[in-house]
Short mmCIF file of C-alpha atoms in Angstrom, two decimals:
data_model
loop_
_atom_site.label_atom_id
_atom_site.label_comp_id
_atom_site.label_asym_id
_atom_site.label_seq_id
_atom_site.Cartn_x
_atom_site.Cartn_y
_atom_site.Cartn_z
CA UNK A 1 -30.58 43.12 -57.77
CA UNK A 2 -32.62 46.30 -57.92
CA UNK A 3 -33.10 48.32 -61.08
CA UNK A 4 -34.18 51.84 -61.87
CA UNK A 5 -36.67 52.08 -64.75
CA UNK A 6 -37.76 54.98 -66.83
CA UNK A 7 -39.36 55.77 -70.20
CA UNK A 8 -36.67 58.38 -70.66
CA UNK A 9 -33.38 56.77 -71.56
CA UNK A 10 -31.45 59.95 -70.87
CA UNK A 11 -32.37 59.72 -67.23
CA UNK A 12 -30.71 56.35 -66.96
CA UNK A 13 -27.70 57.48 -68.96
CA UNK A 14 -27.31 60.33 -66.44
CA UNK A 15 -27.49 57.81 -63.59
CA UNK A 16 -24.80 55.73 -65.31
CA UNK A 17 -22.59 58.76 -65.53
CA UNK A 18 -23.28 59.65 -61.88
CA UNK A 19 -22.05 56.22 -60.74
CA UNK A 20 -19.17 56.02 -63.15
CA UNK A 21 -17.87 59.40 -62.08
CA UNK A 22 -18.49 58.79 -58.41
CA UNK A 23 -16.74 55.43 -58.45
CA UNK A 24 -13.87 56.66 -60.56
CA UNK A 25 -14.03 53.83 -63.04
CA UNK A 26 -11.06 54.00 -65.39
CA UNK A 27 -8.76 51.88 -67.47
CA UNK A 28 -10.67 49.25 -69.30
CA UNK A 29 -13.85 49.91 -67.29
CA UNK A 30 -15.49 53.14 -68.36
CA UNK A 31 -19.10 52.27 -67.45
CA UNK A 32 -21.22 51.23 -64.48
CA UNK A 33 -23.94 49.32 -66.23
CA UNK A 34 -25.63 48.63 -69.52
CA UNK A 35 -29.06 50.15 -70.05
CA UNK A 36 -31.61 47.43 -70.78
CA UNK A 37 -34.30 48.18 -73.33
CA UNK A 38 -37.70 46.57 -72.92
CA UNK A 39 -38.93 44.74 -76.03
CA UNK A 40 -41.84 47.20 -76.16
CA UNK A 41 -39.33 49.91 -77.05
CA UNK A 42 -40.77 52.31 -74.49
CA UNK A 43 -39.25 51.28 -71.17
CA UNK A 44 -35.62 51.25 -70.08
CA UNK A 45 -33.81 49.94 -67.02
CA UNK A 46 -30.42 50.21 -65.33
CA UNK A 47 -28.92 48.28 -62.44
CA UNK A 48 -28.98 50.31 -59.23
CA UNK A 49 -25.63 50.77 -57.53
CA UNK A 50 -26.03 50.18 -53.78
CA UNK A 51 -24.29 53.47 -52.91
CA UNK A 52 -26.06 55.75 -55.35
CA UNK A 53 -29.72 56.78 -55.20
CA UNK A 54 -31.86 58.61 -57.76
CA UNK A 55 -35.42 59.88 -58.00
CA UNK A 56 -36.39 57.16 -60.44
CA UNK A 57 -38.82 54.23 -60.29
CA UNK A 58 -37.15 51.30 -58.60
CA UNK A 59 -37.89 47.60 -59.27
CA UNK A 60 -36.51 44.85 -57.10
CA UNK A 61 -35.79 42.81 -60.26
CA UNK A 62 -36.60 42.75 -63.95
CA UNK A 63 -39.25 40.26 -65.03
CA UNK A 64 -38.74 37.71 -67.75
CA UNK A 65 -40.63 40.01 -70.13
CA UNK A 66 -37.55 42.17 -70.27
CA UNK A 67 -35.53 39.31 -71.75
CA UNK A 68 -37.47 37.65 -74.58
CA UNK A 69 -35.12 34.74 -75.06
CA UNK A 70 -36.03 32.00 -77.43
CA UNK A 71 -37.03 29.13 -75.27
CA UNK A 72 -34.70 26.68 -76.87
CA UNK B 1 26.89 7.62 -73.40
CA UNK B 2 25.08 7.91 -70.15
CA UNK B 3 22.39 10.53 -69.53
CA UNK B 4 21.41 12.16 -66.32
CA UNK B 5 18.44 10.57 -64.62
CA UNK B 6 19.16 7.17 -66.11
CA UNK B 7 19.45 3.99 -64.21
CA UNK B 8 21.94 1.35 -65.17
CA UNK B 9 22.01 -2.41 -65.15
CA UNK B 10 25.12 -3.41 -63.24
CA UNK B 11 25.72 -6.77 -61.79
CA UNK B 12 22.25 -7.89 -62.86
CA UNK B 13 20.40 -5.16 -60.98
CA UNK B 14 19.01 -1.73 -61.82
CA UNK B 15 20.85 1.02 -59.97
CA UNK B 16 20.43 4.82 -60.03
CA UNK B 17 22.81 6.71 -62.25
CA UNK B 18 24.47 8.61 -59.44
CA UNK B 19 25.07 5.43 -57.41
CA UNK B 20 26.80 3.80 -60.39
CA UNK B 21 28.94 6.82 -61.10
CA UNK B 22 29.83 7.32 -57.49
CA UNK B 23 30.80 3.65 -57.13
CA UNK B 24 32.98 3.87 -60.25
CA UNK B 25 34.60 7.00 -58.90
CA UNK B 26 35.21 5.37 -55.53
CA UNK B 27 36.82 2.34 -57.24
CA UNK B 28 39.15 4.58 -59.25
CA UNK B 29 40.18 6.64 -56.28
CA UNK B 30 40.89 3.54 -54.22
CA UNK B 31 42.84 2.01 -57.14
CA UNK B 32 45.09 5.06 -57.01
CA UNK B 33 45.61 4.54 -53.28
CA UNK B 34 43.16 7.12 -52.09
CA UNK B 35 40.02 6.82 -49.98
CA UNK B 36 36.41 7.97 -50.17
CA UNK B 37 35.02 8.74 -46.77
CA UNK B 38 31.36 8.94 -47.53
CA UNK B 39 29.46 7.53 -50.50
CA UNK B 40 26.32 9.50 -49.67
CA UNK B 41 28.33 12.77 -49.68
CA UNK B 42 29.91 11.77 -52.91
CA UNK B 43 26.53 11.14 -54.56
CA UNK B 44 25.28 14.46 -53.23
CA UNK B 45 28.35 16.19 -54.66
CA UNK B 46 27.70 14.63 -58.06
CA UNK B 47 24.15 15.98 -58.02
CA UNK B 48 25.43 19.47 -57.34
CA UNK B 49 27.97 19.19 -60.11
CA UNK B 50 25.48 17.74 -62.62
CA UNK B 51 22.01 18.80 -61.45
CA UNK B 52 19.10 17.18 -63.18
CA UNK B 53 17.07 19.90 -64.79
CA UNK B 54 13.31 19.46 -64.47
CA UNK B 55 11.59 18.74 -67.75
CA UNK B 56 10.41 21.87 -69.57
CA UNK B 57 6.75 22.64 -69.03
CA UNK B 58 4.54 21.59 -71.91
CA UNK B 59 1.13 23.19 -72.17
CA UNK B 60 -2.02 22.02 -73.84
CA UNK B 61 -1.38 24.27 -76.85
CA UNK B 62 2.17 22.96 -77.22
CA UNK B 63 0.74 19.47 -77.75
CA UNK B 64 -2.42 20.50 -79.59
CA UNK B 65 -1.70 23.71 -81.52
CA UNK B 66 -3.86 25.72 -83.78
CA UNK B 67 -6.51 26.99 -81.36
CA UNK B 68 -8.49 29.96 -82.53
CA UNK B 69 -8.95 31.15 -78.92
CA UNK B 70 -7.85 29.75 -75.57
CA UNK B 71 -8.92 31.10 -72.17
CA UNK B 72 -7.62 29.52 -69.05
CA UNK B 73 -6.31 30.20 -65.54
CA UNK B 74 -3.35 27.98 -66.17
CA UNK B 75 -0.61 28.44 -68.70
CA UNK B 76 -1.52 26.64 -71.93
CA UNK B 77 1.54 27.38 -74.03
CA UNK B 78 5.15 27.63 -72.84
CA UNK B 79 5.86 30.33 -75.42
CA UNK B 80 2.99 32.58 -74.19
CA UNK B 81 4.45 35.49 -72.21
CA UNK B 82 1.31 37.45 -71.56
CA UNK B 83 -0.94 37.57 -68.53
CA UNK B 84 -3.90 35.36 -67.68
CA UNK B 85 -6.41 38.03 -66.82
CA UNK B 86 -6.78 41.70 -66.13
CA UNK B 87 -8.81 42.44 -63.01
CA UNK B 88 -10.51 45.38 -61.30
CA UNK B 89 -10.63 45.46 -57.54
CA UNK B 90 -13.78 46.72 -55.83
CA UNK B 91 -12.08 48.81 -53.18
CA UNK B 92 -10.87 51.58 -55.49
CA UNK B 93 -11.56 50.26 -59.01
CA UNK B 94 -7.82 50.08 -59.82
CA UNK B 95 -6.89 47.52 -62.44
CA UNK B 96 -3.92 45.18 -62.87
CA UNK B 97 -2.79 42.34 -65.07
CA UNK B 98 -2.33 39.04 -63.28
CA UNK B 99 0.21 36.67 -64.80
CA UNK B 100 1.20 33.08 -64.06
CA UNK B 101 3.39 31.61 -61.37
CA UNK B 102 4.58 28.01 -61.77
CA UNK B 103 2.32 27.78 -64.79
CA UNK B 104 -0.82 28.58 -62.77
CA UNK B 105 -2.65 31.79 -62.10
CA UNK B 106 -0.58 33.88 -59.68
CA UNK B 107 -3.21 33.85 -56.99
CA UNK B 108 -0.82 35.36 -54.39
CA UNK B 109 -0.41 38.47 -56.44
CA UNK B 110 -4.08 38.47 -57.28
CA UNK B 111 -5.14 38.32 -53.64
CA UNK B 112 -2.61 40.87 -52.60
CA UNK B 113 -4.01 43.23 -55.22
CA UNK B 114 -7.61 42.51 -54.19
CA UNK B 115 -6.64 43.54 -50.66
CA UNK B 116 -9.47 41.77 -48.89
CA UNK B 117 -12.18 42.91 -51.27
CA UNK B 118 -13.75 41.53 -54.46
CA UNK B 119 -11.99 41.50 -57.81
CA UNK B 120 -13.54 41.21 -61.24
CA UNK B 121 -12.30 40.13 -64.68
CA UNK B 122 -12.14 42.96 -67.15
CA UNK B 123 -10.13 40.90 -69.69
CA UNK B 124 -9.56 37.21 -70.11
CA UNK B 125 -6.56 37.03 -72.29
CA UNK B 126 -6.43 34.71 -75.29
CA UNK B 127 -3.33 32.45 -75.03
CA UNK B 128 -3.67 31.10 -78.58
CA UNK B 129 -1.79 33.97 -80.16
CA UNK B 130 -4.78 35.07 -82.15
CA UNK B 131 -5.53 38.08 -80.02
CA UNK B 132 -9.15 37.12 -79.35
CA UNK B 133 -9.17 38.54 -75.86
CA UNK B 134 -12.55 38.57 -74.11
CA UNK B 135 -13.40 41.78 -72.27
CA UNK B 136 -16.10 43.48 -70.34
CA UNK B 137 -15.96 47.30 -70.00
CA UNK B 138 -19.10 47.59 -67.90
CA UNK B 139 -18.33 47.25 -64.18
CA UNK B 140 -21.56 45.62 -63.07
CA UNK B 141 -21.25 42.98 -65.81
CA UNK B 142 -17.72 41.84 -65.08
CA UNK B 143 -17.47 38.26 -63.76
CA UNK B 144 -15.87 37.79 -60.36
CA UNK B 145 -12.56 36.06 -59.63
CA UNK B 146 -11.91 37.09 -56.04
CA UNK B 147 -14.53 37.17 -53.31
CA UNK B 148 -13.70 39.04 -50.05
CA UNK B 149 -9.98 38.65 -50.71
CA UNK B 150 -9.99 34.95 -51.60
CA UNK B 151 -9.62 33.55 -55.10
CA UNK B 152 -12.77 31.75 -56.21
CA UNK B 153 -11.96 28.09 -56.51
CA UNK B 154 -13.56 25.09 -58.11
CA UNK B 155 -12.18 21.74 -57.02
CA UNK B 156 -9.10 23.56 -55.69
CA UNK B 157 -8.31 25.50 -58.86
CA UNK B 158 -9.07 29.11 -59.69
CA UNK B 159 -12.30 29.85 -61.55
CA UNK B 160 -14.14 32.79 -63.10
CA UNK B 161 -17.65 33.17 -61.71
CA UNK B 162 -20.58 34.45 -63.77
CA UNK B 163 -23.54 35.63 -61.68
CA UNK B 164 -26.44 34.62 -63.91
CA UNK B 165 -27.84 38.12 -63.82
CA UNK B 166 -25.77 40.35 -66.06
CA UNK B 167 -22.21 39.05 -66.29
CA UNK B 168 -20.52 38.30 -69.60
CA UNK B 169 -17.29 38.87 -71.55
CA UNK B 170 -17.07 39.36 -75.28
CA UNK B 171 -14.41 39.18 -77.98
CA UNK B 172 -13.81 42.22 -80.07
CA UNK B 173 -14.49 40.54 -83.37
CA UNK B 174 -15.74 37.41 -85.04
CA UNK B 175 -13.42 34.44 -85.52
CA UNK B 176 -15.86 31.57 -85.98
CA UNK B 177 -17.59 31.56 -89.37
CA UNK B 178 -18.14 29.09 -92.20
CA UNK B 179 -16.20 26.46 -90.31
CA UNK B 180 -16.09 23.26 -88.35
CA UNK B 181 -15.92 23.83 -84.60
CA UNK B 182 -14.25 22.01 -81.76
CA UNK B 183 -14.92 23.49 -78.36
CA UNK B 184 -13.62 22.30 -74.97
CA UNK B 185 -15.04 23.99 -71.89
CA UNK B 186 -14.60 23.23 -68.22
CA UNK B 187 -17.66 24.60 -66.53
CA UNK B 188 -19.85 24.22 -63.44
CA UNK B 189 -23.34 25.57 -63.19
CA UNK B 190 -24.01 27.08 -59.80
CA UNK B 191 -27.73 27.06 -60.39
CA UNK B 192 -29.94 25.58 -63.11
CA UNK B 193 -33.18 27.13 -61.88
CA UNK B 194 -33.32 29.87 -64.48
CA UNK B 195 -33.69 28.49 -68.04
CA UNK B 196 -32.26 28.79 -70.60
CA UNK B 197 -28.61 29.65 -69.83
CA UNK B 198 -25.83 29.94 -72.39
CA UNK B 199 -22.21 29.34 -71.47
CA UNK B 200 -21.03 30.55 -74.86
CA UNK B 201 -22.90 31.97 -77.83
CA UNK B 202 -22.46 33.76 -81.09
CA UNK B 203 -25.36 35.55 -82.76
CA UNK B 204 -28.56 36.35 -80.92
CA UNK B 205 -31.01 34.46 -83.13
CA UNK B 206 -31.17 32.07 -86.03
CA UNK B 207 -30.80 34.95 -88.47
CA UNK B 208 -27.24 35.51 -87.30
CA UNK B 209 -26.11 31.97 -88.33
CA UNK B 210 -23.93 31.55 -85.26
CA UNK B 211 -24.33 29.08 -82.45
CA UNK B 212 -24.99 28.76 -78.74
CA UNK B 213 -24.02 26.18 -76.18
CA UNK B 214 -25.39 25.82 -72.67
CA UNK B 215 -28.63 24.75 -71.03
CA UNK B 216 -31.82 24.72 -73.10
CA UNK B 217 -35.21 26.02 -72.00
CA UNK B 218 -35.98 22.43 -71.21
CA UNK B 219 -33.01 22.08 -68.85
CA UNK B 220 -30.71 19.97 -70.99
CA UNK B 221 -27.19 20.54 -72.23
CA UNK B 222 -27.75 21.79 -75.72
CA UNK B 223 -25.91 22.93 -78.79
CA UNK B 224 -27.79 25.11 -81.29
CA UNK B 225 -26.31 25.73 -84.69
CA UNK B 226 -28.45 28.38 -86.21
CA UNK B 227 -27.13 28.05 -89.79
CA UNK B 228 -28.43 24.58 -90.20
CA UNK B 229 -31.30 24.96 -87.73
CA UNK B 230 -29.71 22.18 -85.74
CA UNK B 231 -30.82 22.04 -82.12
CA UNK B 232 -29.12 19.30 -80.30
CA UNK B 233 -30.19 18.50 -76.73
CA UNK B 234 -28.38 15.68 -75.01
CA UNK B 235 -30.04 12.77 -73.37
CA UNK B 236 -29.54 14.18 -69.87
CA UNK B 237 -30.37 17.25 -67.85
CA UNK B 238 -27.77 19.88 -67.18
CA UNK B 239 -26.07 19.26 -63.84
CA UNK B 240 -24.43 21.48 -61.25
CA UNK B 241 -21.27 19.30 -61.29
CA UNK B 242 -17.91 20.46 -62.52
CA UNK B 243 -17.76 19.00 -66.02
CA UNK B 244 -15.56 19.02 -69.10
CA UNK B 245 -17.66 19.32 -72.19
CA UNK B 246 -16.05 18.51 -75.57
CA UNK B 247 -18.15 19.62 -78.49
CA UNK B 248 -17.20 18.88 -82.08
CA UNK B 249 -19.44 19.75 -85.05
CA UNK B 250 -18.60 19.39 -88.72
CA UNK B 251 -20.57 19.25 -91.89
CA UNK B 252 -21.25 15.56 -91.38
CA UNK B 253 -21.30 14.88 -87.63
CA UNK B 254 -21.92 16.47 -84.27
CA UNK B 255 -20.62 14.88 -81.08
CA UNK B 256 -20.58 15.83 -77.41
CA UNK B 257 -18.49 14.23 -74.71
CA UNK B 258 -19.02 15.04 -71.04
CA UNK B 259 -16.00 14.10 -68.97
CA UNK B 260 -14.64 12.16 -71.96
CA UNK B 261 -17.76 9.99 -72.20
CA UNK B 262 -19.91 10.23 -75.32
CA UNK B 263 -23.40 11.60 -74.72
CA UNK B 264 -26.35 10.61 -76.79
CA UNK B 265 -27.67 13.31 -79.04
CA UNK B 266 -31.17 13.63 -80.40
CA UNK B 267 -29.85 14.00 -83.94
CA UNK B 268 -26.87 12.43 -85.57
CA UNK B 269 -26.33 14.85 -88.45
CA UNK B 270 -23.80 17.62 -88.39
CA UNK B 271 -23.62 21.30 -89.09
CA UNK B 272 -20.93 23.85 -89.59
CA UNK B 273 -21.08 27.30 -88.09
CA UNK B 274 -22.60 29.63 -90.62
CA UNK B 275 -21.63 32.86 -92.30
CA UNK B 276 -21.83 35.30 -89.41
CA UNK B 277 -19.92 38.29 -88.26
CA UNK B 278 -20.67 38.20 -84.55
CA UNK B 279 -18.07 38.13 -81.81
CA UNK B 280 -17.99 35.30 -79.23
CA UNK B 281 -19.94 35.95 -76.06
CA UNK B 282 -19.05 34.08 -72.91
CA UNK B 283 -21.57 33.94 -70.05
CA UNK B 284 -24.80 34.74 -71.74
CA UNK B 285 -26.78 34.55 -74.95
CA UNK B 286 -25.56 37.01 -77.48
CA UNK B 287 -28.04 39.92 -77.33
CA UNK B 288 -29.96 39.81 -74.06
CA UNK B 289 -30.94 37.17 -71.59
CA UNK B 290 -29.80 33.59 -71.15
CA UNK B 291 -27.27 34.62 -68.48
CA UNK B 292 -25.02 31.81 -67.25
CA UNK B 293 -24.96 31.18 -63.51
CA UNK B 294 -21.76 29.28 -62.97
CA UNK B 295 -17.99 29.07 -63.22
CA UNK B 296 -15.59 28.63 -66.10
CA UNK B 297 -12.01 27.52 -65.68
CA UNK B 298 -10.98 26.82 -69.23
CA UNK B 299 -12.32 27.35 -72.71
CA UNK B 300 -10.33 26.26 -75.77
CA UNK B 301 -11.76 26.69 -79.26
CA UNK B 302 -10.52 25.30 -82.59
CA UNK B 303 -12.11 26.22 -85.86
CA UNK B 304 -11.39 22.77 -87.13
CA UNK B 305 -12.33 19.15 -86.61
CA UNK B 306 -10.21 17.96 -83.70
CA UNK B 307 -11.72 14.51 -83.44
CA UNK B 308 -8.34 12.80 -83.64
CA UNK B 309 -7.00 14.95 -80.82
CA UNK B 310 -10.10 14.95 -78.67
CA UNK B 311 -9.06 12.23 -76.31
CA UNK B 312 -5.62 13.76 -75.83
CA UNK B 313 -7.00 17.18 -75.10
CA UNK B 314 -9.50 15.80 -72.65
CA UNK B 315 -6.70 13.90 -70.85
CA UNK B 316 -4.55 17.00 -70.70
CA UNK B 317 -7.35 19.01 -69.09
CA UNK B 318 -8.35 16.27 -66.67
CA UNK B 319 -4.79 15.59 -65.66
CA UNK B 320 -4.55 19.14 -64.35
CA UNK B 321 -8.06 19.72 -63.00
CA UNK B 322 -8.85 16.15 -61.73
CA UNK B 323 -12.46 16.34 -62.86
CA UNK B 324 -13.32 12.68 -63.29
#
């Protein structure tokens, strides 16, 4: 699953709106994806929709560093 | 007084009710000078006149009431009149509630609605009557229930599939706090490569005083009760088999059964769920990460010690799903 990343959260929110509007989500589904915040507080990511492109940095996947789960 | 469906001892042998009644009727007709041409037709006529009604359906929650939340793709309570799930189809993102047919998920209606595409769960309705529906409003995080027009099945029964990447559903509010907990979940991991994975959780870290249940970072089935800092791995690794897990934790004891067999735990003490305000998350660790890669078919939660009913609940679930 590819992700767009950015240090500007608003860019990813705009992408979310682009997909949501384009796909016509409605009813109980008003969003395309949840924006993931890196633990460093500086980087953000959103899942790329296969039918919508943007001029953002693309990553093939998010590394484990994005999800600092307790290893328990 | 005779009841329908009974058999009777006559002449030293056990005979079906209809045969006895038909024979008595024939004897009386003949005693009055009449004739009965066909005993088989006579018995069939009696069945039409006095049809045997099938026994009323009894669900798990009819026998074991008091659940705080109950999610399933079969009907769990014969008084529940709501739907099983609300789904979104991929083709045009339309949504529809899917109810039950013959006490099971109405897969015919579901597949007709999916129209050859995928369908995803937006809401898994709570059948307990408590209103703890689990929802997902974000399209890419909704678990799948239909793939290319076909209902996802596990051992022949419908299942909700979590992708291990970003799928989860969440209740709107907390309903498990300062309490004993009895949790019954029918699950099947599709992959155990990524670790840890949480099937259900409540509270992201210890500071939230909730709990999590799934696969630990070490690859074992594990319950963590944050309030009492109780981390309870089992004595075996998490499998990719369809399994019924019965988890009961009280202030004094914690037990885990897998397919109705007691599993060894690394600690024998107990721990209640703490004073938290977090909703229940299904399919990942509350917060981020720990996504579950697998299927869930049934999840029933009691905020009480159900030790005395545990065996009966397990039997009810297994009788339907034929797990072990």
